[in-house]
Amino acid sequence: MVSLKALYDSIEAKLTAAKDDNDVFEARYEAQLIVSRAIGADYRFTVLRDPDVAATDEQDAAAQEMTLRRLSGEPLQYIFGEWDFYDLTFAVGEGVLIPRQDTETLVELVADNYLKDGMVCADLCSGSGCIGISLSRRCKTEMYCYEKSDKAMEYLRCNIEKNKYKLSGKVTAVLADVLDEKIVEAAPMFDVIVSNPPYLTAEEMTRLQKEVAFEPEMALFGGGDGLDFYRGIIKLWTKRLKSGGLMAFEIGETQAEAVAGLFRENGIEPKVLKDYCDNDRVVYGIK
């Protein structure tokens, strides 16, 4: 048997050796997460309490197996099978986009400034459901989460069930292509429409980070210029937005001007919101 401290040190060393010099802190953080996952407790508190506490053979094996997967480039979120977003935990894995902190900018904007009890809302290209489900925690809304991928839909339904006792509103998963005009025509009228659609360009898809390449292309690729879903959604779904209703998108950090232009073409005056890293992250407007 090895001590937890020795186990952590060995994993940190492996991760550090595989990363750039600038990622040393990230390697330390990931090593802590892996060991914590393996032992079922917070590594930091455990080691502070007893630096020499021994790892069981099962804990050692689990930590080593997770480390090997991480060294292959697999995201920690997929390795763990879940990830926290906006104070909720979401099941994730192969076939669904990983919830990211950037997206919390969109959720905070809508939840803090526009969402009210009784509203009917849509989360388009919902994926894991992290946006729609998080918003439904805040208010008694009727939320429709639209998703095209069968695999992502499994996670969406799982996450609705996983978080149902924490929600204030009702969430309905809808398996559908949001760019299908028949789907749009059959949809109710909405007070709020939000989306984090695929928005990477063809050029960006050729230089994905190793971790991002594990995520489904369907959830990443937004057409040659990255704007296909913005064009389609704004054109089709504006007709399902009530007068005075909000439409809001997460965007890539260079897409604000282009997406704002699409809003104006469809009669909505846009605003742009930056994330906590001072990058343009959300374009939104009132019909």
XYZ file of C-alpha atoms in Angstrom:
287
model
C 0.000 0.000 0.000
C 1.012 3.608 -0.597
C -0.027 6.679 1.331
C -2.567 9.036 -0.211
C 0.136 11.699 -0.299
C 2.459 9.396 -2.264
C -0.389 8.432 -4.593
C -1.210 12.068 -5.209
C 2.457 12.940 -5.813
C 2.832 10.204 -8.416
C -0.312 11.279 -10.293
C 0.636 14.950 -10.196
C 4.063 14.071 -11.600
C 2.534 12.098 -14.474
C 0.079 14.850 -15.355
C 2.711 17.577 -15.064
C 5.067 15.685 -17.376
C 2.315 15.469 -19.991
C 1.423 19.166 -19.861
C 3.075 22.426 -20.823
C 4.971 24.403 -18.193
C 2.031 26.801 -17.956
C -0.302 23.986 -16.902
C 1.441 22.934 -13.688
C -1.314 24.389 -11.520
C -3.947 22.595 -13.608
C -2.066 19.304 -13.153
C -2.113 19.778 -9.384
C -5.826 20.527 -9.414
C -6.631 17.535 -11.609
C -4.511 15.223 -9.444
C -6.489 16.359 -6.398
C -9.773 15.711 -8.196
C -8.695 12.247 -9.342
C -7.535 11.152 -5.888
C -10.633 12.638 -4.270
C -12.793 10.708 -6.704
C -10.910 7.485 -6.050
C -11.232 7.702 -2.258
C -14.726 9.204 -2.175
C -13.637 12.153 -0.053
C -11.894 15.485 -0.448
C -8.196 14.674 -0.793
C -7.076 17.959 0.730
C -8.972 17.502 3.982
C -8.031 13.833 4.240
C -4.311 14.478 3.864
C -4.380 17.498 6.149
C -5.949 15.315 8.800
C -3.481 12.449 8.326
C -0.698 12.794 5.710
C 0.288 9.147 6.117
C -3.155 7.596 5.676
C -2.866 4.616 3.331
C -4.727 4.232 0.059
C -6.406 0.878 -0.381
C -5.483 -1.260 -3.372
C -8.879 -0.472 -4.890
C -8.376 3.281 -4.447
C -4.887 3.088 -5.936
C -6.143 1.105 -8.934
C -9.063 3.476 -9.510
C -6.821 6.543 -9.372
C -4.282 5.007 -11.736
C -6.985 3.994 -14.218
C -8.453 7.506 -14.245
C -4.981 8.969 -14.704
C -4.314 6.772 -17.733
C -7.570 7.897 -19.287
C -6.716 11.522 -18.596
C -3.255 11.108 -20.135
C -4.963 9.850 -23.289
C -6.671 13.247 -23.499
C -10.098 12.176 -22.293
C -11.803 15.019 -20.387
C -12.116 14.648 -16.643
C -15.838 15.287 -16.984
C -16.256 12.146 -19.077
C -13.986 10.144 -16.773
C -16.060 11.126 -13.736
C -19.366 10.828 -15.599
C -20.655 14.080 -14.143
C -19.793 17.733 -13.658
C -21.076 20.653 -11.627
C -22.689 23.629 -13.316
C -24.472 26.534 -11.628
C -24.752 24.680 -8.307
C -26.259 21.547 -9.846
C -24.582 18.296 -10.894
C -25.099 17.023 -14.436
C -24.450 13.582 -15.880
C -22.126 13.818 -18.895
C -20.226 11.425 -21.100
C -19.431 10.493 -24.657
C -21.993 12.028 -26.994
C -22.876 15.198 -25.089
C -21.241 18.612 -24.756
C -19.543 19.267 -21.420
C -21.094 22.108 -19.361
C -18.653 25.002 -19.103
C -18.361 27.948 -16.762
C -18.604 30.353 -19.722
C -22.212 29.260 -20.183
C -23.098 30.376 -16.657
C -22.912 33.947 -18.012
C -25.998 33.227 -20.115
C -27.854 31.538 -17.249
C -27.096 34.371 -14.822
C -28.243 37.035 -17.289
C -31.589 35.366 -17.881
C -32.222 34.189 -14.311
C -31.300 37.462 -12.627
C -32.944 39.888 -15.031
C -35.720 38.333 -17.095
C -37.079 35.077 -15.726
C -40.380 35.155 -13.821
C -42.801 32.583 -12.467
C -45.329 31.408 -15.028
C -43.152 31.972 -18.085
C -42.955 29.490 -20.964
C -39.339 29.040 -22.085
C -37.277 27.146 -24.645
C -33.690 25.906 -24.445
C -32.627 25.103 -28.003
C -29.748 22.683 -28.744
C -30.074 21.724 -25.091
C -27.486 18.924 -24.867
C -27.088 17.943 -21.200
C -29.860 20.389 -20.317
C -27.582 22.462 -18.107
C -29.090 25.779 -19.250
C -32.776 24.896 -19.188
C -32.583 22.835 -16.005
C -30.561 25.512 -14.190
C -33.097 28.163 -15.165
C -35.934 25.930 -13.999
C -34.358 25.815 -10.584
C -34.811 29.551 -10.218
C -38.459 30.038 -11.201
C -41.722 28.158 -11.718
C -41.418 28.110 -15.478
C -42.543 25.687 -18.166
C -39.236 24.814 -19.867
C -38.960 22.951 -23.175
C -35.488 21.553 -23.890
C -35.017 20.763 -27.591
C -32.234 18.379 -28.615
C -31.568 16.556 -31.903
C -29.022 13.928 -30.800
C -30.385 10.629 -29.475
C -27.287 10.176 -27.325
C -27.440 13.665 -25.839
C -31.147 13.146 -25.216
C -30.291 10.232 -22.903
C -28.224 12.608 -20.756
C -30.874 15.334 -20.937
C -33.579 13.020 -19.639
C -31.214 11.631 -17.012
C -30.404 15.140 -15.776
C -34.043 16.150 -15.565
C -34.657 13.111 -13.363
C -31.404 13.626 -11.429
C -32.301 17.185 -10.450
C -36.116 17.012 -10.330
C -36.397 17.576 -6.591
C -34.321 20.762 -6.846
C -36.413 22.364 -9.578
C -39.090 25.002 -9.197
C -40.449 24.606 -12.717
C -41.404 21.811 -15.108
C -38.877 20.641 -17.712
C -39.900 18.753 -20.855
C -37.319 17.108 -23.135
C -38.157 17.316 -26.838
C -36.235 15.181 -29.355
C -36.222 17.434 -32.406
C -34.143 19.364 -34.922
C -34.519 23.050 -34.061
C -33.897 23.976 -37.696
C -36.892 21.938 -38.879
C -39.673 24.368 -39.793
C -42.350 21.811 -38.875
C -40.951 21.612 -35.346
C -41.017 25.385 -35.060
C -44.587 25.622 -36.312
C -45.729 23.059 -33.724
C -44.018 24.814 -30.808
C -45.877 27.030 -28.302
C -45.272 30.727 -27.947
C -42.374 31.516 -25.622
C -41.515 34.289 -23.184
C -37.824 33.331 -23.269
C -35.743 31.478 -25.867
C -32.136 30.644 -24.975
C -29.492 28.620 -26.769
C -25.870 27.601 -26.712
C -25.746 26.252 -30.276
C -22.801 24.696 -32.120
C -20.647 27.645 -33.177
C -17.146 26.517 -34.123
C -16.030 27.334 -37.665
C -14.653 24.834 -40.163
C -11.158 26.207 -39.537
C -11.541 25.949 -35.754
C -12.633 22.327 -36.085
C -9.244 21.493 -37.619
C -7.342 22.649 -34.529
C -9.405 21.425 -31.597
C -7.702 20.892 -28.269
C -7.176 17.216 -27.522
C -9.862 17.214 -24.840
C -12.442 19.001 -26.991
C -11.953 16.471 -29.784
C -13.608 13.878 -27.531
C -16.858 15.858 -27.620
C -19.456 15.262 -30.372
C -18.903 17.156 -33.612
C -22.655 17.717 -33.805
C -22.454 19.866 -30.662
C -19.442 21.856 -31.850
C -19.573 22.536 -35.596
C -21.628 25.561 -36.596
C -20.943 25.515 -40.339
C -18.180 27.095 -42.382
C -18.313 30.440 -40.572
C -19.802 29.062 -37.349
C -23.068 30.954 -37.779
C -25.434 28.392 -39.321
C -27.447 27.803 -36.164
C -27.686 31.497 -35.291
C -29.040 32.242 -38.774
C -31.552 29.437 -38.627
C -32.710 29.869 -35.060
C -33.124 33.637 -35.220
C -35.008 33.441 -38.519
C -37.284 30.548 -37.545
C -37.824 30.976 -33.822
C -38.399 34.732 -33.639
C -41.952 33.980 -34.808
C -42.424 31.788 -31.701
C -41.233 34.558 -29.372
C -43.907 36.660 -27.721
C -43.843 40.432 -28.072
C -41.582 41.630 -25.253
C -39.951 38.209 -25.068
C -36.215 37.576 -24.662
C -33.930 35.740 -27.076
C -30.389 35.084 -25.831
C -27.427 33.118 -27.182
C -24.029 32.069 -25.999
C -21.495 32.980 -28.699
C -17.865 32.454 -29.565
C -15.750 35.380 -28.416
C -15.294 36.747 -31.977
C -18.931 36.378 -33.081
C -20.690 39.244 -31.317
C -20.843 41.606 -34.274
C -22.053 38.949 -36.708
C -24.745 37.564 -34.403
C -25.855 41.088 -33.446
C -26.293 41.770 -37.152
C -28.551 38.729 -37.496
C -30.681 40.038 -34.626
C -31.101 43.396 -36.363
C -32.021 41.713 -39.645
C -34.895 40.050 -37.813
C -36.159 43.128 -36.004
C -34.515 42.711 -32.607
C -32.093 45.299 -31.223
C -29.206 43.337 -29.671
C -27.018 43.785 -26.638
C -23.707 42.069 -25.897
C -22.600 40.757 -22.502
C -19.031 39.823 -21.581
C -18.054 36.857 -19.415
C -15.818 37.011 -16.348
C -12.724 36.812 -18.577
C -13.868 39.976 -20.399
C -14.697 38.090 -23.612
C -17.901 38.714 -25.531
C -20.071 35.750 -24.504
C -23.787 36.497 -24.881
C -25.856 38.306 -27.476
C -29.460 38.970 -26.457
C -32.415 41.156 -27.240
C -36.110 41.818 -26.650
C -38.634 41.338 -29.450
